[in-house]
Amino acid sequence: MTRMPPRTNLGGARTAASRGVSFSSSPVLKVKMPAWRSRVVLFVLFMAFFALVARALWLQGISTEFLQKQGASRYARTLELPSTRGKILDRNGQVLASSVPVRAIWGIPDDMQAAPKEKLQELAKLLNMKESDLNKRMNSDRGFVYLKRQVELETADKILALGIPGVATRKEYKRFYPEGEAMSHVVGFTNVEDIGQEGMELGAQNMLAGVNGSRRVIKDRLGRIVEDIEAIREPHDGKDLTLSIDSKIQYIAFSELKAAVERTEAKAGGIVVLDVKTGEVLALANLPTYNPNNRSVLTGAQLRNRVLTDTFEPGSTLKPFTVALALDTKRVKPETQFQTAPGKMKIGTATIGDSHAHGILTVAEIIKQSSNIGTAQIALGMPPQAMWEMFTTVGFGQQPKIGFPGAVAGRVRPYKSWRPIEQATMSYGHGISVSLIQLAHAYMIFARNGDMVPLSFQKVTHTPIGTRVISEKTAQQMRDMLESVVSPTGTAPRAQVAGYRVGGKTGTAYKIQGGKYVHQYIASFAGIAPMSNPRIIVAVMLDEPSKGSHFGGIAAGPVFASVTANVLRALNISPDSSVTDIIIPKEVVEEDAG
């Protein structure tokens, strides 16, 4: 008997489905889930949605400005628009310093790495750099490096023509000085950032310097400007500066000083020419000097503006001030006599002397023969305070207010500490220190009939008002004495000028090193011309003249004569003397150097 398989209840399932019972509600498939689990899932979904909403509000609301800046930083740039530095002109409008356009070469190290080696070698050659130096800059971890500043336009164009990735140029300016080394200590120079470092470039920095402008642009990823957005600030050029210096007179002074330094084999020298009427500085020169257009090799000795920064004992050039004070206070007259024999004078335990025994000398002859003993006797007859006031009134021991950097005050010790020997030596220029420009300025009281006006390195448009120091009568008496100094029988016949009446005073003083006098000298001469109607003051200083005589009348006097003769002609000043033959005796009496 055949057994049949068991029958399944398929009909019942179909019956249940036909009656509307869902498949998921089948008791077989039903899964029991805890209620808390569904709530957690719902909460997590809600918090995620809330975080997205909050983030959207933060980005589109609160952080909008920040995100815009971040985006702009990828394409927007602020370009600097350089301003032009003002020109420096002489009193006649001749350019002494001007700005010429150049280029700064910069690069992006990461982009430059992709350049062919041959082009990088050519770049180094154009920049006048070693390949190793260029590689160091290319290996920098910075995003921007300067390859070289102040590159000539022609060279910059050749560099751009190489097409090296990441290399670009920036417009800037470089100063050019047409007068070169002859004017270097007056004009000075600027650094690579166009900021004054020396001379009037430094002294008038605020006036000469312009204000750079800026502009917003959009650049593409290759650094090309694709849109000009706006001007942030327009550039403002610096103002021009007109100096009191006369280029012709400056060249005369520089050339004659250079010839004197070479002739005497001096260590250094300085000269200054002043306008008596206005107080303007017409010329100022120093040696050693330098070329401001090429400062690759520059020393401190070349930079020193000795006329303003170096002080020295003026020696006998100070005697006229001692005598002028005695005349002005009516303690002596030009004809008052003093016994200077036997050429030596003891003051306390110290002894002073003259180079020659002169015997009895009048006050006028004391200046003419440059007697230390006679000057000391005059000084000791006056209170120290009176001498101190005279020295400080004419500017000794006071920093010159001339708007020029580096000018020094010199040294005049307080009169209360003076001993008789110190008062005596100060009367003839020892124990006191001055700069050459202070000495020249002080001589104005003799050239200007007793008063003096401030010095100026800028052109003066209005006649200044003088400050009275001594009387007109005293000034005239002193001019007569100074004129006798350059006569054939004075101490400086080599300072005579054919066709003009001139006068001045020689100076020879020991140098001080380590607080002690050494056998090295400063030779100087300060003079006035023409004596009939003074127009200029010329002061000369030679540091350690070693060839020929070291005395002021022989070493510095001829420089005064040459410069004065040429300057008077350059200023079209008519001759005031019929004497055209210069007489120089074989034996010239010189002032004492002690």
Coordinates of C-alpha atoms in Angstrom, one line a residue:
M1 CA 0.0 0.0 0.0
T2 CA 1.5 3.3 -1.1
R3 CA 1.9 6.0 1.7
M4 CA 1.0 9.6 0.7
P5 CA 3.1 12.7 1.9
P6 CA 1.6 14.9 4.7
R7 CA -0.4 17.7 3.5
T8 CA 0.5 21.3 4.4
N9 CA -2.0 24.0 5.3
L10 CA -1.3 26.3 2.3
G11 CA -4.8 27.0 1.9
G12 CA -5.0 28.5 5.4
A13 CA -2.2 31.0 4.7
R14 CA -3.7 32.2 1.5
T15 CA -7.0 32.5 3.4
A16 CA -5.4 34.7 6.0
A17 CA -3.9 37.0 3.3
S18 CA -7.2 37.2 1.6
R19 CA -8.8 38.3 4.8
G20 CA -6.5 41.5 5.0
V21 CA -3.8 40.3 7.5
S22 CA -0.4 42.1 6.6
F23 CA 2.7 40.0 6.1
S24 CA 4.7 42.1 8.7
S25 CA 2.2 41.5 11.4
S26 CA 2.6 37.8 11.2
P27 CA 3.2 36.5 14.6
V28 CA 6.1 34.5 13.1
L29 CA 8.0 37.7 11.8
K30 CA 7.1 40.1 14.6
V31 CA 10.3 41.4 16.5
K32 CA 9.9 43.1 19.9
M33 CA 12.1 46.4 20.2
P34 CA 12.4 48.4 23.4
A35 CA 10.8 51.8 23.3
W36 CA 13.9 53.7 24.6
R37 CA 16.0 52.5 21.6
S38 CA 13.7 54.2 19.0
R39 CA 13.7 57.4 21.1
V40 CA 17.6 57.5 21.1
V41 CA 17.7 57.1 17.4
L42 CA 15.2 59.8 16.9
F43 CA 17.1 62.1 19.3
V44 CA 20.4 61.5 17.5
L45 CA 18.8 62.3 14.1
F46 CA 17.3 65.5 15.5
M47 CA 20.6 66.7 17.0
A48 CA 22.4 66.0 13.8
F49 CA 19.9 68.1 11.9
F50 CA 20.2 70.9 14.6
A51 CA 24.0 70.9 14.2
L52 CA 23.7 71.3 10.5
V53 CA 21.3 74.2 10.9
A54 CA 23.5 75.8 13.5
R55 CA 26.6 75.4 11.3
A56 CA 24.8 76.9 8.3
L57 CA 23.7 79.9 10.4
W58 CA 27.3 80.3 11.7
L59 CA 28.9 80.2 8.2
Q60 CA 26.3 82.3 6.5
G61 CA 25.6 84.7 9.2
I62 CA 28.3 85.3 11.9
S63 CA 31.4 84.2 9.9
T64 CA 30.5 85.8 6.6
E65 CA 33.1 88.6 6.9
F66 CA 35.9 86.1 7.9
L67 CA 35.1 83.8 5.1
Q68 CA 35.0 86.6 2.6
K69 CA 38.4 87.7 3.7
Q70 CA 39.8 84.2 3.4
G71 CA 38.4 84.0 -0.1
A72 CA 39.7 87.4 -1.0
S73 CA 43.1 86.5 0.2
R74 CA 43.3 83.9 -2.5
Y75 CA 42.8 86.4 -5.3
A76 CA 42.7 90.0 -4.0
R77 CA 46.0 91.9 -3.6
T78 CA 47.0 95.3 -2.3
L79 CA 49.6 96.9 -4.5
E80 CA 51.9 99.6 -3.1
L81 CA 52.2 102.6 -5.3
P82 CA 55.6 104.1 -4.5
S83 CA 56.0 107.9 -4.2
T84 CA 58.9 109.9 -5.5
R85 CA 61.4 111.4 -3.1
G86 CA 61.9 115.1 -3.4
K87 CA 64.9 116.5 -5.3
I88 CA 67.8 118.3 -3.6
L89 CA 68.8 121.4 -5.4
D90 CA 71.6 123.9 -5.0
R91 CA 70.8 127.6 -4.6
N92 CA 70.8 128.1 -8.4
G93 CA 68.4 125.2 -9.1
Q94 CA 71.1 122.7 -10.1
V95 CA 70.1 119.1 -9.2
L96 CA 72.2 117.6 -6.4
A97 CA 70.1 114.5 -5.8
S98 CA 67.2 113.0 -7.7
S99 CA 65.3 109.7 -7.9
V100 CA 65.5 107.5 -10.9
P101 CA 63.1 104.6 -11.5
V102 CA 64.5 101.1 -11.0
R103 CA 63.0 97.6 -10.3
A104 CA 63.1 95.2 -7.4
I105 CA 63.4 91.6 -8.6
W106 CA 61.4 89.1 -6.4
G107 CA 60.4 85.5 -6.7
I108 CA 58.3 82.7 -5.3
P109 CA 60.8 79.9 -4.4
D110 CA 58.4 77.0 -4.9
D111 CA 57.5 78.2 -8.4
M112 CA 61.2 78.9 -9.3
Q113 CA 62.2 75.3 -8.7
A114 CA 60.5 74.3 -11.9
A115 CA 62.7 76.6 -14.1
P116 CA 65.3 75.0 -16.3
K117 CA 68.9 75.1 -15.0
E118 CA 70.1 77.1 -18.0
K119 CA 67.6 79.9 -17.3
L120 CA 68.5 80.1 -13.6
Q121 CA 72.2 80.4 -14.6
E122 CA 71.3 83.3 -16.9
L123 CA 69.2 84.9 -14.1
A124 CA 72.2 84.7 -11.7
K125 CA 74.4 86.3 -14.3
L126 CA 72.0 89.2 -14.9
L127 CA 71.7 89.7 -11.2
N128 CA 75.4 89.7 -10.8
M129 CA 75.1 86.9 -8.2
K130 CA 76.8 83.6 -7.6
E131 CA 74.6 80.6 -8.5
S132 CA 75.1 79.3 -4.9
D133 CA 73.6 82.6 -3.5
L134 CA 70.6 82.3 -5.9
N135 CA 70.1 78.7 -4.9
K136 CA 70.0 79.7 -1.2
R137 CA 67.3 82.2 -1.9
M138 CA 65.3 79.6 -4.0
N139 CA 65.5 77.1 -1.1
S140 CA 64.0 79.5 1.3
D141 CA 61.0 78.3 3.2
R142 CA 59.3 81.7 2.8
G143 CA 56.7 82.3 0.1
F144 CA 58.3 85.4 -1.1
V145 CA 61.9 86.6 -1.4
Y146 CA 63.7 89.5 -2.8
L147 CA 66.4 88.4 -5.3
K148 CA 67.9 91.9 -5.8
R149 CA 66.9 95.5 -5.1
Q150 CA 67.4 98.6 -7.3
V151 CA 68.0 96.8 -10.6
E152 CA 68.3 99.0 -13.7
L153 CA 65.3 98.9 -16.0
E154 CA 67.1 97.4 -18.9
T155 CA 68.4 94.5 -16.8
A156 CA 64.9 94.0 -15.3
D157 CA 63.4 93.7 -18.8
K158 CA 66.0 91.0 -19.7
I159 CA 65.1 89.1 -16.5
L160 CA 61.4 89.2 -17.3
A161 CA 62.1 88.0 -20.8
L162 CA 63.6 84.8 -19.5
G163 CA 60.1 83.8 -18.5
I164 CA 61.1 82.0 -15.3
P165 CA 58.0 80.9 -13.3
G166 CA 57.5 82.9 -10.0
V167 CA 59.9 85.7 -10.9
A168 CA 58.4 89.2 -11.1
T169 CA 59.4 92.9 -10.6
R170 CA 58.3 95.7 -8.4
K171 CA 58.7 99.4 -9.2
E172 CA 60.9 101.4 -6.9
Y173 CA 63.4 104.4 -7.0
K174 CA 67.1 104.8 -6.6
R175 CA 68.9 108.1 -5.7
F176 CA 71.4 109.6 -8.1
Y177 CA 74.0 112.2 -7.1
P178 CA 75.4 114.1 -10.1
E179 CA 78.1 115.9 -8.1
G180 CA 79.5 112.7 -6.7
E181 CA 82.3 112.9 -4.1
A182 CA 82.5 116.7 -4.2
M183 CA 79.1 117.1 -2.6
S184 CA 78.9 113.9 -0.7
H185 CA 79.2 115.3 2.9
V186 CA 76.6 117.9 2.2
V187 CA 73.9 115.8 0.4
G188 CA 74.6 112.4 2.1
F189 CA 72.7 109.4 0.7
T190 CA 69.7 107.1 1.3
N191 CA 69.5 103.3 1.9
V192 CA 67.8 100.7 -0.3
E193 CA 64.5 101.6 1.3
D194 CA 65.0 105.3 0.2
I195 CA 65.4 106.5 3.8
G196 CA 68.1 109.2 4.4
Q197 CA 71.2 108.0 6.2
E198 CA 73.7 110.9 6.0
G199 CA 73.8 114.6 5.3
M200 CA 70.8 116.6 4.2
E201 CA 69.1 113.3 3.0
L202 CA 68.9 112.4 6.7
G203 CA 68.5 116.0 8.1
A204 CA 65.5 116.7 5.9
Q205 CA 64.1 113.2 5.8
N206 CA 60.5 114.2 6.7
M207 CA 60.4 116.9 4.0
L208 CA 62.0 114.9 1.2
A209 CA 60.2 111.6 1.8
G210 CA 56.9 111.1 0.1
V211 CA 53.9 109.0 1.2
N212 CA 53.4 105.8 -0.7
G213 CA 49.9 105.0 -2.0
S214 CA 48.1 101.6 -2.4
R215 CA 45.5 100.0 -4.7
R216 CA 43.3 96.9 -4.5
V217 CA 43.4 94.5 -7.5
I218 CA 42.4 91.0 -8.3
K219 CA 45.0 88.6 -9.6
D220 CA 44.7 85.1 -11.2
R221 CA 46.7 82.2 -10.0
L222 CA 49.6 83.2 -12.3
G223 CA 49.9 86.6 -10.6
R224 CA 48.4 88.5 -13.4
I225 CA 46.1 91.5 -12.7
V226 CA 42.7 90.7 -14.0
E227 CA 40.7 93.5 -12.4
D228 CA 41.4 96.9 -10.8
I229 CA 39.1 97.2 -7.7
E230 CA 39.7 100.5 -6.0
A231 CA 42.3 103.1 -5.0
I232 CA 42.9 103.0 -1.2
R233 CA 45.3 105.9 -1.0
E234 CA 46.9 108.0 -3.6
P235 CA 50.7 108.5 -3.5
H236 CA 52.1 111.9 -2.5
D237 CA 55.6 112.8 -3.7
G238 CA 58.1 114.4 -1.3
K239 CA 58.9 118.1 -1.5
D240 CA 62.0 119.5 -3.2
L241 CA 64.7 121.0 -1.0
T242 CA 66.8 124.0 -2.1
L243 CA 70.1 124.2 -0.3
S244 CA 72.2 127.3 0.4
I245 CA 75.1 125.5 -1.3
D246 CA 76.5 127.0 -4.6
S247 CA 77.8 124.1 -6.8
K248 CA 80.5 126.3 -8.4
I249 CA 81.8 127.4 -5.0
Q250 CA 81.6 123.9 -3.7
Y251 CA 83.7 122.6 -6.5
I252 CA 86.3 125.3 -6.0
A253 CA 86.5 124.6 -2.2
F254 CA 86.7 120.8 -2.7
S255 CA 89.3 121.0 -5.5
E256 CA 91.6 123.3 -3.5
L257 CA 91.2 121.3 -0.3
K258 CA 92.1 118.1 -2.2
A259 CA 95.2 119.7 -3.7
A260 CA 96.3 120.9 -0.2
V261 CA 95.8 117.5 1.4
E262 CA 97.9 115.9 -1.4
R263 CA 100.6 118.7 -1.2
T264 CA 101.0 118.5 2.6
E265 CA 100.3 114.7 2.8
A266 CA 97.8 115.5 5.5
K267 CA 95.7 112.8 7.1
A268 CA 92.5 114.7 6.5
G269 CA 91.1 118.1 5.9
G270 CA 88.0 120.3 6.0
I271 CA 86.8 123.6 4.5
V272 CA 83.7 125.7 4.9
V273 CA 82.6 128.9 3.1
L274 CA 79.9 131.2 4.6
D275 CA 77.9 134.1 3.3
V276 CA 78.5 137.0 5.7
K277 CA 75.2 138.8 4.8
T278 CA 72.8 135.8 5.2
G279 CA 74.6 133.2 7.2
E280 CA 74.2 130.7 4.4
V281 CA 76.7 127.9 4.0
L282 CA 78.0 128.3 0.4
A283 CA 80.3 125.3 0.5
L284 CA 81.4 122.5 2.8
A285 CA 83.9 119.8 1.9
N286 CA 85.9 117.1 3.7
L287 CA 88.7 114.7 2.8
P288 CA 88.7 111.7 2.8
T289 CA 85.4 111.6 1.0
Y290 CA 83.4 109.0 -1.0
N291 CA 81.2 108.6 -4.0
P292 CA 77.5 108.4 -2.9
N293 CA 76.6 106.6 -6.2
N294 CA 79.0 103.7 -5.4
R295 CA 79.2 102.8 -1.7
S296 CA 80.4 99.2 -2.1
V297 CA 83.6 100.0 -0.2
L298 CA 82.9 102.7 2.5
T299 CA 84.9 103.4 5.7
G300 CA 84.2 105.4 8.8
A301 CA 87.0 107.9 7.9
Q302 CA 85.3 108.6 4.5
L303 CA 81.9 109.1 6.1
R304 CA 83.0 111.6 8.8
N305 CA 81.8 115.1 8.2
R306 CA 84.9 116.6 9.9
V307 CA 83.7 120.2 9.5
L308 CA 80.8 119.5 11.8
T309 CA 81.7 116.4 13.8
D310 CA 85.5 116.8 14.6
T311 CA 86.7 119.1 17.3
F312 CA 90.2 120.4 17.8
E313 CA 92.0 123.0 19.8
P314 CA 91.8 126.2 17.6
G315 CA 95.1 127.6 18.7
S316 CA 95.9 131.1 17.7
T317 CA 92.6 131.5 15.6
L318 CA 91.0 132.1 19.0
K319 CA 93.2 135.1 20.0
P320 CA 91.1 137.7 18.2
F321 CA 88.1 136.9 20.5
T322 CA 90.2 137.5 23.6
V323 CA 91.5 140.8 22.2
A324 CA 88.1 141.8 21.0
L325 CA 86.6 141.3 24.5
A326 CA 89.4 143.5 26.0
L327 CA 88.8 146.2 23.4
D328 CA 85.0 146.1 23.8
T329 CA 85.2 146.5 27.6
K330 CA 87.8 149.3 27.2
R331 CA 90.5 147.5 29.1
V332 CA 92.9 148.1 26.3
K333 CA 93.3 150.0 23.1
P334 CA 94.9 148.9 19.8
E335 CA 98.0 150.9 20.8
T336 CA 98.3 149.7 24.3
Q337 CA 101.7 148.1 24.9
F338 CA 102.7 144.9 26.6
Q339 CA 106.2 143.6 27.4
T340 CA 106.6 140.1 26.0
A341 CA 110.4 139.8 26.5
P342 CA 112.2 137.5 27.0
G343 CA 109.8 135.3 25.2
K344 CA 108.9 133.3 28.2
M345 CA 106.3 133.8 30.9
K346 CA 105.8 131.9 34.1
I347 CA 102.3 131.4 35.5
G348 CA 102.3 129.5 38.8
T349 CA 104.5 126.4 38.1
A350 CA 103.9 126.4 34.4
T351 CA 105.7 128.4 31.7
I352 CA 104.3 129.6 28.4
G353 CA 106.3 131.1 25.5
D354 CA 106.4 132.6 22.1
S355 CA 108.3 131.2 19.1
H356 CA 110.4 134.4 19.0
A357 CA 111.2 137.1 21.6
H358 CA 109.3 140.1 20.4
G359 CA 109.9 142.6 23.2
I360 CA 107.3 145.4 23.6
L361 CA 104.3 144.8 21.4
T362 CA 101.1 146.8 21.0
V363 CA 97.7 145.0 21.1
A364 CA 97.6 145.3 17.3
E365 CA 101.1 143.8 17.0
I366 CA 100.2 141.0 19.4
I367 CA 97.6 139.8 16.8
K368 CA 99.9 140.5 13.9
Q369 CA 102.8 138.6 15.4
S370 CA 100.6 136.0 17.2
S371 CA 102.1 136.4 20.6
N372 CA 101.0 133.9 23.2
I373 CA 102.5 136.0 26.0
G374 CA 100.9 139.2 25.0
T375 CA 97.5 137.5 24.6
A376 CA 97.8 135.8 28.0
Q377 CA 98.6 139.1 29.7
I378 CA 95.5 140.7 28.2
A379 CA 93.4 137.7 29.3
L380 CA 94.7 137.7 32.9
G381 CA 93.5 141.3 33.2
M382 CA 89.9 140.2 32.7
P383 CA 87.6 138.1 34.9
P384 CA 87.2 134.5 33.7
Q385 CA 83.5 134.9 33.6
A386 CA 83.7 137.6 30.9
M387 CA 85.9 135.4 28.7
W388 CA 83.6 132.4 29.2
E389 CA 80.6 134.5 28.3
M390 CA 82.3 135.7 25.1
F391 CA 83.2 132.2 24.1
T392 CA 79.7 130.8 24.6
T393 CA 78.0 133.8 23.1
V394 CA 79.8 133.2 19.7
G395 CA 78.8 129.6 19.9
F396 CA 81.7 127.7 21.4
G397 CA 80.6 124.9 23.6
Q398 CA 77.1 125.1 22.1
Q399 CA 75.6 122.6 19.6
P400 CA 75.0 124.4 16.3
K401 CA 71.3 124.6 15.5
I402 CA 71.7 124.2 11.8
G403 CA 69.3 121.4 11.0
F404 CA 72.3 119.2 10.0
P405 CA 72.8 115.8 11.7
G406 CA 76.0 115.1 13.7
A407 CA 77.0 118.7 14.5
V408 CA 78.9 118.7 17.9
A409 CA 79.1 121.3 20.7
G410 CA 82.8 121.2 21.4
R411 CA 84.0 121.9 24.9
V412 CA 84.4 125.0 27.1
R413 CA 84.8 124.2 30.7
P414 CA 82.9 126.3 33.4
Y415 CA 84.8 129.4 34.3
K416 CA 84.5 128.7 38.0
S417 CA 87.0 125.9 37.7
W418 CA 89.6 127.9 35.7
R419 CA 93.1 128.3 37.1
P420 CA 95.2 131.3 36.0
I421 CA 97.3 129.1 33.7
E422 CA 94.1 127.6 32.2
Q423 CA 92.7 131.1 31.6
A424 CA 96.0 132.1 29.9
T425 CA 96.2 129.1 27.6
M426 CA 92.5 129.3 26.7
S427 CA 93.1 132.9 25.6
Y428 CA 95.2 131.6 22.7
G429 CA 93.2 128.5 21.9
H430 CA 94.5 125.7 24.1
G431 CA 92.3 123.9 26.6
I432 CA 89.2 124.5 24.5
S433 CA 87.8 122.6 21.6
V434 CA 85.7 123.7 18.6
S435 CA 84.5 122.4 15.3
L436 CA 85.6 124.2 12.1
I437 CA 82.0 125.4 11.4
Q438 CA 81.8 126.9 14.9
L439 CA 85.1 128.7 14.3
A440 CA 83.9 130.1 10.9
H441 CA 80.5 131.1 12.4
A442 CA 82.2 132.9 15.3
Y443 CA 84.3 135.1 12.9
M444 CA 81.0 136.7 11.8
I445 CA 81.2 139.2 14.6
F446 CA 84.3 140.7 12.9
A447 CA 82.8 140.5 9.4
R448 CA 79.4 141.8 10.3
N449 CA 80.3 144.8 12.4
G450 CA 79.9 143.1 15.7
D451 CA 76.7 141.0 15.3
M452 CA 76.1 137.5 14.1
V453 CA 73.3 135.7 12.3
P454 CA 72.3 132.0 12.5
L455 CA 73.8 129.6 10.0
S456 CA 71.6 127.9 7.4
F457 CA 72.1 125.0 5.0
Q458 CA 68.9 126.0 3.2
K459 CA 68.5 128.9 0.9
V460 CA 67.6 132.1 2.8
T461 CA 64.8 134.2 1.2
H462 CA 64.7 137.0 3.9
T463 CA 67.7 138.8 5.4
P464 CA 68.1 137.6 9.0
I465 CA 68.4 139.9 12.0
G466 CA 71.7 139.7 13.8
T467 CA 72.5 139.4 17.5
R468 CA 74.9 142.0 18.8
V469 CA 78.1 140.7 20.4
I470 CA 80.6 143.5 20.2
S471 CA 80.4 147.1 19.1
E472 CA 80.9 148.2 15.5
K473 CA 84.0 150.1 16.5
T474 CA 85.6 147.0 18.0
A475 CA 84.7 144.9 14.9
Q476 CA 86.4 147.5 12.7
Q477 CA 89.5 147.6 14.9
M478 CA 89.7 143.8 14.7
R479 CA 89.4 143.7 10.9
D480 CA 92.3 146.1 10.7
M481 CA 94.4 143.8 12.9
L482 CA 93.3 140.7 10.9
E483 CA 94.3 142.4 7.7
S484 CA 97.7 143.0 9.1
V485 CA 98.2 139.3 9.7
V486 CA 98.3 138.6 5.9
S487 CA 100.7 141.5 5.2
P488 CA 104.3 140.7 4.2
T489 CA 105.3 141.2 7.8
G490 CA 102.5 139.2 9.4
T491 CA 102.3 135.5 10.1
A492 CA 100.3 134.6 7.0
P493 CA 101.6 136.5 3.9
R494 CA 100.7 133.4 1.8
A495 CA 97.0 134.1 2.5
Q496 CA 97.2 137.3 0.5
V497 CA 94.8 137.6 -2.5
A498 CA 95.8 139.7 -5.5
G499 CA 93.4 142.5 -6.1
Y500 CA 91.5 142.0 -2.8
R501 CA 91.9 143.1 0.7
V502 CA 91.6 140.1 3.0
G503 CA 92.3 139.3 6.6
G504 CA 92.3 136.4 8.9
K505 CA 94.2 134.4 11.6
T506 CA 96.4 131.4 11.5
G507 CA 96.2 128.5 14.0
T508 CA 98.6 125.7 14.8
A509 CA 97.8 123.4 17.7
Y510 CA 99.0 120.1 19.1
K511 CA 96.6 117.2 18.9
I512 CA 95.4 115.4 22.0
Q513 CA 95.4 111.6 22.1
G514 CA 94.6 109.7 25.2
G515 CA 94.3 112.9 27.2
K516 CA 97.9 114.0 26.4
Y517 CA 99.4 116.3 23.8
V518 CA 101.3 114.6 21.1
H519 CA 103.7 115.9 18.4
Q520 CA 101.0 115.9 15.7
Y521 CA 99.4 119.1 14.6
I522 CA 96.2 120.7 13.3
A523 CA 97.0 123.6 10.9
S524 CA 94.1 126.0 10.4
F525 CA 93.2 129.4 9.0
A526 CA 90.0 131.5 9.3
G527 CA 89.6 134.6 7.2
I528 CA 87.3 137.3 5.8
A529 CA 87.1 138.9 2.4
P530 CA 87.0 141.5 1.0
M531 CA 87.8 143.7 4.0
S532 CA 86.2 146.9 2.6
N533 CA 82.8 145.2 2.5
P534 CA 83.0 141.6 3.9
R535 CA 81.0 139.1 1.9
I536 CA 82.5 135.7 2.7
I537 CA 84.2 133.8 5.5
V538 CA 86.5 130.9 4.7
A539 CA 87.8 128.5 7.3
V540 CA 90.3 125.7 6.5
M541 CA 91.7 122.9 8.6
L542 CA 94.4 120.3 7.8
D543 CA 94.9 117.3 10.1
E544 CA 98.5 116.2 10.6
P545 CA 100.2 117.9 7.6
S546 CA 103.4 115.9 7.3
K547 CA 105.1 117.3 4.2
G548 CA 106.6 120.8 4.4
S549 CA 105.6 123.1 7.2
H550 CA 102.8 122.2 9.7
F551 CA 102.2 125.8 10.6
G552 CA 98.8 127.3 9.8
G553 CA 100.1 130.2 7.8
I554 CA 102.1 128.0 5.4
A555 CA 99.9 124.8 5.2
A556 CA 96.4 126.3 5.4
G557 CA 97.0 130.0 4.4
P558 CA 97.5 129.2 0.7
V559 CA 94.2 127.2 0.6
F560 CA 92.4 130.2 1.9
A561 CA 94.0 132.5 -0.7
S562 CA 93.2 130.2 -3.6
V563 CA 89.6 129.5 -2.6
T564 CA 88.9 133.2 -1.7
A565 CA 90.3 134.5 -5.0
N566 CA 88.1 132.1 -7.1
V567 CA 85.0 132.5 -4.9
L568 CA 85.1 136.4 -5.1
R569 CA 85.4 136.2 -8.9
A570 CA 82.5 133.6 -9.0
L571 CA 80.3 136.0 -7.0
N572 CA 81.3 138.9 -9.3
I573 CA 82.7 140.9 -6.4
S574 CA 84.8 143.9 -7.6
P575 CA 88.4 144.1 -6.5
D576 CA 89.0 146.5 -3.6
S577 CA 92.8 146.7 -3.8
S578 CA 95.3 147.9 -6.3
V579 CA 98.0 145.5 -5.1
T580 CA 98.5 142.7 -7.6
D581 CA 102.0 141.6 -6.6
I582 CA 102.0 139.2 -3.7
I583 CA 105.2 139.7 -1.5
I584 CA 106.2 136.7 0.6
P585 CA 109.4 137.1 2.6
K586 CA 111.9 134.3 2.7
E587 CA 111.7 134.1 6.4
V588 CA 108.1 134.2 7.8
V589 CA 107.4 134.6 11.5
E590 CA 105.0 131.9 12.5
E591 CA 102.8 131.7 15.6
D592 CA 103.9 129.4 18.4
A593 CA 102.5 125.9 18.4
G594 CA 102.6 125.5 22.1

